[in-house]
Coordinates of C-alpha atoms in Angstrom, one line a residue:
Y53 CA 82.9 58.0 -63.1
G54 CA 82.8 56.2 -66.4
C55 CA 80.9 53.9 -68.7
N56 CA 81.1 51.1 -66.1
H57 CA 79.1 53.2 -63.6
A58 CA 76.5 54.1 -66.3
A59 CA 76.1 50.4 -67.0
M60 CA 75.7 49.5 -63.4
A61 CA 73.1 52.2 -62.9
Q62 CA 71.2 50.9 -66.0
W63 CA 71.2 47.4 -64.6
I64 CA 70.0 48.6 -61.1
R65 CA 67.1 50.4 -62.7
Q66 CA 66.0 47.2 -64.5
H67 CA 66.0 45.4 -61.2
P68 CA 62.5 44.7 -59.8
A69 CA 63.3 46.5 -56.5
A70 CA 63.8 49.8 -58.5
L71 CA 66.5 51.0 -56.1
P72 CA 67.6 54.6 -56.2
V73 CA 71.2 55.2 -57.4
H74 CA 73.7 57.3 -55.5
Y75 CA 77.3 58.0 -56.5
E76 CA 79.1 61.1 -55.5
G77 CA 81.7 60.8 -58.2
D78 CA 79.0 61.3 -60.9
Y79 CA 79.5 65.1 -60.8
G80 CA 77.3 65.7 -63.8
C81 CA 74.4 63.7 -62.3
E82 CA 74.2 61.6 -65.5
S83 CA 73.3 58.2 -64.0
V84 CA 72.2 58.9 -60.4
D85 CA 69.0 59.8 -58.6
V86 CA 70.7 61.8 -55.9
Y87 CA 72.8 64.9 -56.1
S88 CA 75.7 64.3 -53.7
R89 CA 78.7 66.2 -52.5
M90 CA 80.9 66.1 -49.4
Y91 CA 82.1 68.7 -47.0
V92 CA 80.1 71.6 -48.6
H93 CA 80.3 74.8 -46.5
P94 CA 76.8 75.8 -45.1
D95 CA 76.8 78.8 -47.5
G96 CA 77.1 76.3 -50.4
V97 CA 74.3 74.1 -48.9
D98 CA 72.1 77.2 -48.8
E99 CA 72.8 77.8 -52.5
I100 CA 71.9 74.3 -53.3
G101 CA 68.7 74.6 -51.3
R102 CA 67.8 77.7 -53.3
K103 CA 68.9 76.0 -56.5
A104 CA 71.1 79.0 -57.1
Y105 CA 74.3 77.0 -57.9
D106 CA 76.0 76.2 -61.1
I107 CA 77.8 72.9 -62.0
Q108 CA 80.5 73.8 -64.4
G109 CA 81.7 71.5 -67.2
Y110 CA 78.8 69.1 -67.5
E111 CA 76.0 69.9 -70.0
G112 CA 72.6 69.6 -68.5
A113 CA 73.9 69.0 -65.0
N114 CA 72.1 71.9 -63.4
E115 CA 68.7 70.9 -64.8
R116 CA 69.2 67.3 -63.8
S117 CA 70.5 67.9 -60.3
R118 CA 67.9 70.4 -59.4
R119 CA 65.2 67.8 -59.8
M120 CA 67.0 65.5 -57.3
P121 CA 67.3 65.4 -53.5
F122 CA 70.7 66.7 -52.3
I123 CA 72.6 64.7 -49.7
L124 CA 75.9 65.4 -48.0
C125 CA 77.6 62.0 -48.5
E126 CA 80.1 63.2 -45.9
Y127 CA 80.1 66.3 -43.6
A128 CA 81.1 67.3 -40.1
H129 CA 84.4 65.5 -39.8
A130 CA 84.1 64.2 -36.2
M131 CA 87.9 64.2 -35.4
G132 CA 88.9 65.0 -31.8
N133 CA 87.2 68.1 -30.4
G134 CA 84.2 68.8 -32.6
P135 CA 82.6 68.9 -35.0
G136 CA 81.5 72.5 -34.8
G137 CA 78.7 74.1 -36.7
L138 CA 76.2 71.2 -36.7
K139 CA 73.4 73.6 -35.7
E140 CA 73.7 75.6 -38.9
Y141 CA 73.7 72.5 -41.1
W142 CA 70.5 71.1 -39.5
E143 CA 68.8 74.5 -39.8
L144 CA 69.3 74.1 -43.6
F145 CA 68.1 70.5 -43.6
H146 CA 64.9 71.7 -42.1
K147 CA 64.6 74.8 -44.3
Y148 CA 64.8 73.3 -47.7
D149 CA 62.8 70.3 -48.9
N150 CA 65.5 69.3 -51.5
V151 CA 68.3 69.3 -48.8
Q152 CA 67.8 65.8 -47.3
G153 CA 70.6 65.7 -44.8
G154 CA 74.0 64.1 -44.6
F155 CA 76.3 61.5 -43.1
V156 CA 78.8 62.5 -40.4
W157 CA 82.3 61.1 -40.9
E158 CA 82.4 59.0 -38.9
W159 CA 81.0 56.8 -36.1
I160 CA 84.0 55.5 -34.1
D161 CA 87.6 56.4 -33.2
H162 CA 89.8 53.6 -34.6
G163 CA 92.2 53.3 -31.7
I164 CA 93.7 50.0 -30.5
R165 CA 93.8 49.4 -26.8
Q166 CA 97.3 49.3 -25.4
H167 CA 99.0 49.4 -22.0
A168 CA 102.2 51.3 -21.0
E169 CA 104.9 49.6 -19.0
D170 CA 103.4 51.0 -15.8
G171 CA 100.0 49.4 -16.7
R172 CA 98.2 52.6 -17.8
E173 CA 95.8 52.1 -20.6
Y174 CA 95.8 54.2 -23.8
F175 CA 94.7 53.9 -27.4
A176 CA 97.3 53.6 -30.2
Y177 CA 96.9 54.7 -33.8
G178 CA 98.8 54.8 -37.1
G179 CA 102.6 54.7 -36.7
D180 CA 102.5 53.2 -33.2
F181 CA 103.4 49.8 -34.4
G182 CA 106.4 50.6 -36.6
E183 CA 104.5 50.5 -39.9
D184 CA 105.9 52.6 -42.8
V185 CA 102.6 53.6 -44.4
H186 CA 99.8 55.0 -42.1
D187 CA 97.5 57.9 -41.5
G188 CA 98.6 58.7 -38.0
N189 CA 95.7 59.7 -35.9
F190 CA 93.5 60.6 -38.9
V191 CA 91.7 57.3 -38.3
V192 CA 90.7 58.7 -34.8
D193 CA 87.8 60.6 -36.2
G194 CA 84.5 59.3 -34.8
L195 CA 81.6 60.4 -32.7
V196 CA 82.4 57.7 -30.0
F197 CA 85.8 56.9 -28.5
P198 CA 87.4 53.5 -29.2
D199 CA 85.7 52.0 -26.1
R200 CA 82.3 53.3 -27.4
T201 CA 82.0 56.1 -24.9
P202 CA 80.0 59.0 -26.5
S203 CA 82.1 62.0 -27.3
P204 CA 80.9 65.6 -26.8
G205 CA 80.4 65.6 -30.6
L206 CA 77.8 62.8 -30.4
V207 CA 76.0 64.7 -27.7
E208 CA 76.0 67.8 -29.9
L209 CA 74.7 65.7 -32.9
K210 CA 71.9 64.3 -30.8
K211 CA 70.7 67.8 -30.1
A212 CA 71.0 69.0 -33.7
A213 CA 69.1 65.9 -35.0
E214 CA 66.1 66.1 -32.6
P215 CA 63.0 64.9 -34.3
V216 CA 60.8 67.5 -32.5
L217 CA 61.8 71.2 -32.7
V218 CA 61.0 72.9 -29.4
S219 CA 60.5 76.6 -29.4
V220 CA 59.8 78.3 -26.0
E221 CA 58.8 82.0 -25.8
G222 CA 57.7 83.1 -22.4
N223 CA 55.1 80.6 -21.3
N224 CA 54.2 79.5 -24.8
V225 CA 55.7 76.3 -26.2
R226 CA 55.6 75.4 -29.9
L227 CA 56.3 71.9 -30.9
S228 CA 57.1 71.1 -34.6
N229 CA 56.9 67.4 -35.3
T230 CA 59.5 66.4 -38.0
Y231 CA 58.8 62.7 -37.8
D232 CA 57.5 61.3 -41.2
F233 CA 55.3 58.6 -39.7
L234 CA 55.0 59.2 -35.9
S235 CA 52.7 61.4 -34.0
L236 CA 53.9 62.9 -30.7
E237 CA 51.7 60.6 -28.7
H238 CA 54.7 58.5 -27.6
L239 CA 56.2 61.5 -25.8
T240 CA 55.4 63.4 -22.6
L241 CA 56.3 67.0 -21.8
S242 CA 57.8 68.2 -18.5
W243 CA 58.9 71.7 -17.6
S244 CA 60.8 73.6 -15.0
L245 CA 61.4 77.2 -14.0
E246 CA 64.7 78.3 -12.5
C247 CA 66.1 81.6 -11.2
E248 CA 69.9 81.7 -11.8
G249 CA 69.9 78.0 -11.8
T250 CA 67.8 77.5 -8.6
P251 CA 64.6 75.5 -9.1
I252 CA 61.4 77.6 -8.5
A253 CA 58.6 75.5 -10.0
S254 CA 58.1 72.5 -12.2
G255 CA 55.4 70.4 -13.8
G256 CA 55.0 67.4 -16.1
G257 CA 52.8 64.6 -17.4
I258 CA 51.5 66.7 -20.3
H259 CA 50.5 64.4 -23.2
L260 CA 51.1 65.4 -26.8
S261 CA 49.2 64.6 -30.0
A262 CA 50.6 66.5 -33.1
G263 CA 50.8 64.2 -36.2
P264 CA 53.7 63.9 -38.6
G265 CA 54.7 67.2 -40.0
L266 CA 52.3 69.1 -37.8
T267 CA 52.7 71.5 -34.9
E268 CA 51.0 72.1 -31.6
E269 CA 51.2 74.8 -28.9
I270 CA 51.0 74.5 -25.2
A271 CA 50.7 77.3 -22.6
L272 CA 52.7 76.7 -19.4
P273 CA 51.3 77.7 -16.0
V274 CA 54.1 80.2 -15.4
D275 CA 54.1 84.1 -15.2
L276 CA 57.4 85.3 -16.5
K277 CA 58.2 88.9 -15.7
P278 CA 61.7 90.5 -15.7
G279 CA 63.1 90.7 -12.2
K280 CA 66.4 91.1 -10.3
T281 CA 67.5 87.6 -11.3
E282 CA 67.7 85.8 -14.7
Q283 CA 64.9 83.3 -15.2
T284 CA 64.9 80.2 -17.4
V285 CA 62.1 77.9 -18.5
T286 CA 63.2 74.5 -19.7
V287 CA 60.9 72.2 -21.6
V288 CA 61.8 68.5 -22.0
L289 CA 60.1 65.8 -24.2
S290 CA 60.7 62.3 -23.0
L291 CA 59.5 58.8 -24.0
A292 CA 56.2 58.1 -22.3
H293 CA 56.7 54.3 -22.3
D294 CA 59.5 51.8 -22.7
T295 CA 60.7 51.1 -26.3
P296 CA 63.0 48.5 -27.8
W297 CA 65.8 51.2 -28.0
A298 CA 65.3 53.2 -24.8
G299 CA 63.3 53.2 -21.6
A300 CA 60.5 55.5 -20.5
G301 CA 61.9 58.9 -19.5
H302 CA 64.6 58.9 -22.1
E303 CA 65.1 62.5 -23.3
V304 CA 64.2 63.0 -27.0
A305 CA 64.1 66.8 -27.4
W306 CA 64.3 70.0 -25.3
G307 CA 64.2 73.8 -25.5
Q308 CA 64.8 76.8 -23.2
H309 CA 63.7 80.4 -22.9
T310 CA 65.6 82.9 -20.7
V311 CA 64.3 86.2 -19.4
P312 CA 67.3 88.5 -18.6
A313 CA 67.5 90.2 -15.3
I314 CA 66.7 93.9 -15.1
E315 CA 69.9 95.8 -15.3
T316 CA 70.5 97.6 -12.0
G317 CA 74.2 98.4 -12.4
P318 CA 77.1 97.0 -10.3
T319 CA 76.6 96.8 -6.6
K320 CA 79.0 99.1 -4.7
R321 CA 80.8 97.0 -2.1
S322 CA 81.3 99.6 0.6
G323 CA 82.1 99.6 4.3
F324 CA 85.6 98.2 4.0
P325 CA 88.7 100.2 4.5
A326 CA 91.1 100.5 1.6
P327 CA 93.9 97.8 1.6
T328 CA 97.2 98.8 3.1
P329 CA 100.2 98.7 0.7
S330 CA 103.6 97.4 1.8
G331 CA 106.5 95.9 -0.1
Q332 CA 110.1 95.6 -0.8
D333 CA 112.2 95.3 -4.0
S334 CA 110.1 93.7 -6.7
L335 CA 107.1 92.7 -4.6
V336 CA 104.2 94.8 -3.3
T337 CA 101.5 93.5 -1.0
L338 CA 98.1 95.0 -0.4
S339 CA 96.5 93.8 2.8
G340 CA 93.1 94.0 4.4
A341 CA 91.4 92.7 7.6
D342 CA 91.5 89.1 6.5
F343 CA 93.2 89.0 3.1
S344 CA 96.4 89.9 1.2
V345 CA 97.2 90.4 -2.5
T346 CA 100.9 90.3 -3.6
F347 CA 102.1 91.6 -7.0
N348 CA 105.5 91.0 -8.6
K349 CA 106.2 94.4 -10.2
V350 CA 108.8 93.0 -12.6
L351 CA 106.5 90.3 -14.0
G352 CA 103.4 92.5 -13.7
R353 CA 101.2 89.8 -12.2
L354 CA 99.8 88.5 -9.0
T355 CA 102.0 85.9 -7.2
N356 CA 99.7 85.3 -4.2
W357 CA 96.1 86.0 -3.1
Q358 CA 95.1 84.9 0.4
T359 CA 92.0 85.2 2.5
N360 CA 91.6 83.9 6.1
G361 CA 94.9 82.0 5.6
Q362 CA 93.7 80.1 2.5
D363 CA 95.8 80.4 -0.7
L364 CA 93.6 81.2 -3.6
L365 CA 96.2 81.8 -6.2
R366 CA 99.7 80.7 -7.0
E367 CA 100.3 82.9 -10.1
G368 CA 98.5 85.0 -12.6
P369 CA 96.7 86.2 -14.4
T370 CA 98.6 86.4 -17.7
L371 CA 97.0 87.3 -20.9
G372 CA 96.6 84.2 -23.1
L373 CA 96.0 83.8 -26.8
W374 CA 97.1 80.2 -27.3
R375 CA 95.3 76.9 -27.1
A376 CA 96.5 73.4 -27.8
P377 CA 95.4 73.0 -31.4
T378 CA 92.4 70.7 -31.9
D379 CA 92.3 68.1 -34.7
N380 CA 90.0 70.5 -36.4
D381 CA 92.6 73.3 -36.1
M382 CA 94.8 71.0 -38.2
N383 CA 95.2 73.5 -41.1
I384 CA 95.0 76.9 -39.3
Q385 CA 97.5 75.9 -36.7
R386 CA 100.3 76.2 -39.3
R387 CA 99.5 79.9 -39.6
W388 CA 99.3 80.2 -35.8
R389 CA 102.8 78.8 -35.4
E390 CA 104.2 80.8 -38.2
A391 CA 102.9 83.9 -36.6
G392 CA 104.4 82.9 -33.3
L393 CA 101.2 82.6 -31.3
D394 CA 102.6 79.6 -29.5
K395 CA 105.7 81.6 -28.3
L396 CA 104.2 84.8 -26.9
R397 CA 106.3 86.9 -24.5
H398 CA 105.1 89.5 -22.0
R399 CA 107.0 92.8 -21.7
I400 CA 106.1 95.1 -18.7
D401 CA 106.5 98.8 -19.4
T402 CA 104.8 100.4 -16.4
F403 CA 103.5 99.3 -13.0
E404 CA 101.6 101.9 -11.0
A405 CA 99.6 101.6 -7.8
D406 CA 97.3 104.4 -6.6
A407 CA 95.0 104.6 -3.5
E408 CA 91.5 105.8 -4.0
E409 CA 88.4 105.7 -1.7
E410 CA 88.0 102.2 -0.3
V411 CA 90.2 100.7 -3.1
I412 CA 93.7 100.5 -4.5
K413 CA 94.1 100.4 -8.3
V414 CA 97.1 98.7 -9.9
R415 CA 97.7 99.4 -13.6
V416 CA 100.1 97.3 -15.6
K417 CA 100.9 98.4 -19.2
G418 CA 103.1 96.4 -21.6
R419 CA 103.3 94.5 -24.8
L420 CA 102.3 90.9 -25.7
A421 CA 104.2 89.6 -28.7
P422 CA 106.3 86.7 -30.1
P423 CA 110.0 86.9 -30.6
V424 CA 111.4 88.1 -34.1
H425 CA 108.0 89.0 -35.5
D426 CA 107.0 92.7 -36.0
W427 CA 103.4 92.5 -34.6
G428 CA 102.2 92.5 -31.0
F429 CA 99.4 93.7 -28.7
L430 CA 99.7 96.8 -26.5
T431 CA 98.2 95.7 -23.2
D432 CA 96.6 97.6 -20.4
V433 CA 95.5 95.7 -17.3
L434 CA 93.8 97.5 -14.5
Y435 CA 93.3 95.8 -11.1
T436 CA 90.9 97.3 -8.6
I437 CA 91.4 95.7 -5.1
S438 CA 88.6 96.4 -2.7
G439 CA 88.8 96.3 1.1
D440 CA 86.7 93.0 1.1
G441 CA 89.5 91.3 -0.8
S442 CA 87.7 91.2 -4.2
I443 CA 89.7 92.0 -7.4
L444 CA 88.2 93.5 -10.6
I445 CA 90.5 92.9 -13.6
E446 CA 89.9 95.1 -16.6
C447 CA 91.8 94.2 -19.8
A448 CA 92.4 96.1 -23.0
L449 CA 94.4 94.9 -26.0
E450 CA 95.2 96.8 -29.1
L451 CA 96.9 95.2 -32.1
E452 CA 100.1 96.9 -33.2
G453 CA 101.4 95.8 -36.6
R454 CA 99.8 93.3 -38.9
L455 CA 98.5 89.8 -38.0
D456 CA 96.6 88.0 -40.8
T457 CA 95.1 85.1 -38.9
V458 CA 92.3 84.5 -36.4
L459 CA 93.4 84.1 -32.8
P460 CA 93.0 80.7 -31.0
R461 CA 91.5 82.4 -27.9
L462 CA 91.7 85.5 -25.8
G463 CA 91.6 85.4 -22.0
L464 CA 93.4 85.1 -18.7
D465 CA 95.6 82.2 -17.4
F466 CA 95.8 81.4 -13.7
K467 CA 97.6 78.8 -11.6
L468 CA 95.7 77.8 -8.5
P469 CA 96.5 75.6 -5.5
P470 CA 95.7 71.9 -6.4
N471 CA 93.0 71.6 -3.7
L472 CA 90.8 74.2 -5.4
D473 CA 89.3 71.4 -7.4
R474 CA 85.5 71.7 -6.6
V475 CA 83.8 73.6 -9.4
E476 CA 80.3 75.1 -9.6
W477 CA 79.1 77.4 -12.3
Y478 CA 76.0 79.1 -13.7
G479 CA 76.1 78.8 -17.5
Y480 CA 75.9 76.2 -20.1
G481 CA 76.6 72.6 -19.1
P482 CA 77.1 70.1 -17.9
G483 CA 79.3 69.1 -20.8
E484 CA 82.1 70.6 -22.8
S485 CA 81.1 73.5 -25.1
Y486 CA 82.6 76.1 -27.4
V487 CA 81.0 79.0 -29.3
D488 CA 79.9 76.7 -32.2
T489 CA 79.5 73.4 -30.1
C490 CA 77.1 74.6 -27.4
S491 CA 73.6 73.7 -28.7
A492 CA 73.4 70.5 -26.6
Q493 CA 74.2 72.2 -23.3
K494 CA 71.5 73.6 -21.1
L495 CA 71.7 76.9 -19.2
G496 CA 71.7 76.0 -15.5
R497 CA 73.8 75.6 -12.3
W498 CA 76.3 72.7 -12.5
R499 CA 78.8 71.1 -10.3
A500 CA 81.9 69.0 -11.2
T501 CA 85.5 68.3 -10.1
V502 CA 88.5 69.5 -12.0
D503 CA 89.1 66.0 -13.1
D504 CA 85.5 65.7 -14.3
L505 CA 85.9 68.7 -16.6
F506 CA 88.7 67.1 -18.6
T507 CA 87.8 65.3 -21.9
N508 CA 90.3 62.6 -22.5
Y509 CA 90.7 62.7 -26.3
V510 CA 92.7 59.9 -27.8
H511 CA 95.1 62.5 -29.3
P512 CA 95.4 65.2 -26.6
Q513 CA 94.2 68.7 -27.5
E514 CA 92.3 71.7 -26.4
N515 CA 89.3 70.5 -24.3
G516 CA 87.1 71.1 -21.3
N517 CA 85.8 74.6 -22.0
R518 CA 82.4 75.7 -20.8
T519 CA 80.8 78.7 -22.5
G520 CA 78.2 81.3 -21.7
V521 CA 79.2 81.3 -18.0
R522 CA 77.8 84.0 -15.8
W523 CA 79.9 82.9 -12.8
V524 CA 82.2 80.1 -11.7
R525 CA 83.2 79.1 -8.2
L526 CA 86.4 77.2 -7.4
A527 CA 86.7 75.8 -3.8
N528 CA 88.6 73.3 -1.7
P529 CA 86.8 70.4 0.0
Q530 CA 86.0 72.7 2.9
G531 CA 84.1 75.1 0.6
R532 CA 86.6 77.9 0.8
G533 CA 87.7 79.5 -2.5
F534 CA 86.5 82.3 -4.8
V535 CA 83.9 83.2 -7.5
A536 CA 84.8 84.6 -10.9
Y537 CA 82.0 86.8 -12.5
G538 CA 81.8 87.5 -16.2
D539 CA 80.8 90.8 -17.7
P540 CA 78.3 89.6 -18.5
V541 CA 79.6 86.1 -19.4
L542 CA 82.9 84.3 -19.8
D543 CA 84.3 81.0 -20.9
F544 CA 86.2 78.9 -18.4
S545 CA 88.3 75.7 -18.2
A546 CA 90.0 74.2 -15.2
L547 CA 92.4 71.4 -15.9
R548 CA 95.6 69.8 -14.4
Y549 CA 97.4 70.4 -17.7
T550 CA 98.7 73.5 -19.5
A551 CA 98.0 74.2 -23.2
E552 CA 101.7 73.4 -23.8
D553 CA 101.3 70.0 -22.1
L554 CA 98.4 69.1 -24.3
D555 CA 100.2 70.4 -27.4
R556 CA 103.3 68.3 -26.8
A557 CA 101.4 65.1 -26.0
K558 CA 100.8 62.5 -28.7
H559 CA 98.9 60.0 -26.5
T560 CA 97.0 60.2 -23.2
I561 CA 99.8 58.5 -21.3
D562 CA 102.1 61.4 -22.2
L563 CA 100.2 63.7 -19.9
V564 CA 101.5 64.2 -16.4
P565 CA 99.2 66.1 -14.0
R566 CA 100.5 69.4 -12.7
E567 CA 100.8 70.4 -9.1
T568 CA 98.5 73.4 -9.8
V569 CA 95.0 73.8 -11.3
Q570 CA 95.3 75.6 -14.6
L571 CA 92.4 78.0 -14.7
R572 CA 91.4 79.9 -17.8
L573 CA 88.9 82.7 -17.8
D574 CA 88.4 83.6 -21.4
H575 CA 86.7 86.5 -23.2
R576 CA 86.3 84.4 -26.4
H577 CA 87.5 81.3 -28.3
N578 CA 87.8 80.9 -32.0
G579 CA 85.2 78.4 -33.2
I580 CA 85.9 74.7 -33.5
G581 CA 84.6 74.1 -37.0
T582 CA 85.4 70.9 -38.9
N583 CA 88.5 71.8 -40.9
S584 CA 90.4 68.5 -40.3
C585 CA 88.5 67.6 -43.5
G586 CA 85.7 70.1 -44.0
P587 CA 85.2 73.8 -43.7
G588 CA 86.5 75.9 -40.8
P589 CA 84.3 77.8 -38.3
L590 CA 81.6 80.1 -39.8
A591 CA 82.6 83.8 -39.9
K592 CA 80.5 84.7 -36.9
Y593 CA 82.4 82.2 -34.8
E594 CA 85.9 83.5 -35.8
L595 CA 88.1 85.5 -33.4
W596 CA 90.1 88.1 -35.2
P597 CA 92.8 90.4 -33.8
G598 CA 92.2 94.1 -33.4
T599 CA 91.1 96.0 -30.3
H600 CA 89.5 93.9 -27.5
R601 CA 88.2 94.9 -24.0
F602 CA 86.9 92.5 -21.3
S603 CA 86.8 92.2 -17.5
V604 CA 86.3 89.6 -14.8
R605 CA 85.7 90.1 -11.0
L606 CA 87.1 87.7 -8.5
V607 CA 85.4 87.6 -5.1
P608 CA 86.7 85.4 -2.2
E609 CA 84.3 83.1 -0.3
G610 CA 84.4 81.0 2.8

């Protein structure tokens, strides 16, 4: 900023159009009409909304800027998986009149279509053409992929930027119209009621009328009472008629309300004789009427799980803390690698199997740690194998030593037969979601194939997670497989690539599908954030080491 900018601003103000002046580099707000900054943390945006900030080094800047609207000239760097935290930014945009909004960086991934020698298509970026000066994949930072396919980030932004705020409490729907000039007459409301994702009732054709900046309330004809199953009411606002930009029925806004099930405690699965143990050397097999479970005592993990002759498991579970860094993990991943989180090793200290009434319990204690470093997790994994072939896995981890970084994730890694590729789940979907990128996903029952779950980012990285999952079923084309239940919820992903495959790959053509399905059942993920250029995840979305306990139950089906 200098005298040339001041002169330009003066000339613009003398122009008959009387255009407002914006320039982020005028930090003292001497010549502008808009207070502008980029990549401000939401806490900082809140301070600006409350006018509780202090601009240092510029006389009169506070007084001048507090009379101006505030705009984030850049925020939410949309590079790869992300951006995270859009919901919190938009809550602040709605909360404060002076906080006008912002501009996501940016619209499109700048990749150039190329073909490998075998004809496979991929998108190239900086450095792929022998140039000396380039930004690598830092130009691959948009809300749509190079072929204009919407990314999960664009879907998340659509939800955050909805022009109608839909609040559902029981059967009462409150609609807040944030349009400046439109009433809600161009929209129509429909609703549905589901019990654990199964449709029970629905209705629609409700016409709306609230004017700009006003609200209206609607009572739905449903009677919600807590029962044995979780109930969800979903309200959707759609275009009533065709418009130049979208056809009738296009979804504009939506909201949900969930009534939790009455807690009745776990159902005791009785009537089955306890499994029969047998084994030799390093293997022990627990068998029932139509199933078998085999453990490797040296590795401390399952090496096979069969029911009715169907293989359900090739290997696992192993405790996992690593994920292939996302572009938004760009800065934190250095600390992860320095701490050895990408090189963890499992040590087995004890393996014990004890028979109890109708079950056999296998307890594996050990340590999960990287080489060389002096920190690690003491681990205690308890398997309860019932006579019906189900497996309850209870995990406890306690940090030993000092680890001064958040964890990428915490969960269980499995290798499944390749034909267990039909997936159904009750949780948030249908799209990819993480703890701070899940606002655009609806609670419901969803179906996909393993290949459908994969998000093909131009620069391969962590992808495909689904969060808030009550249960997930993996089956072969004949419908035989198993269901994993959270306690009460879990995250899952099912891909044909390991985290190490994704971490090593620079382009999509570097990925070679595995002969196994890589299933992850996660307790938690660290948030995604936007730290490729902006702030990292909010504190409430961070996953810190310490003491953690979680469990999952695996039940065979078919």
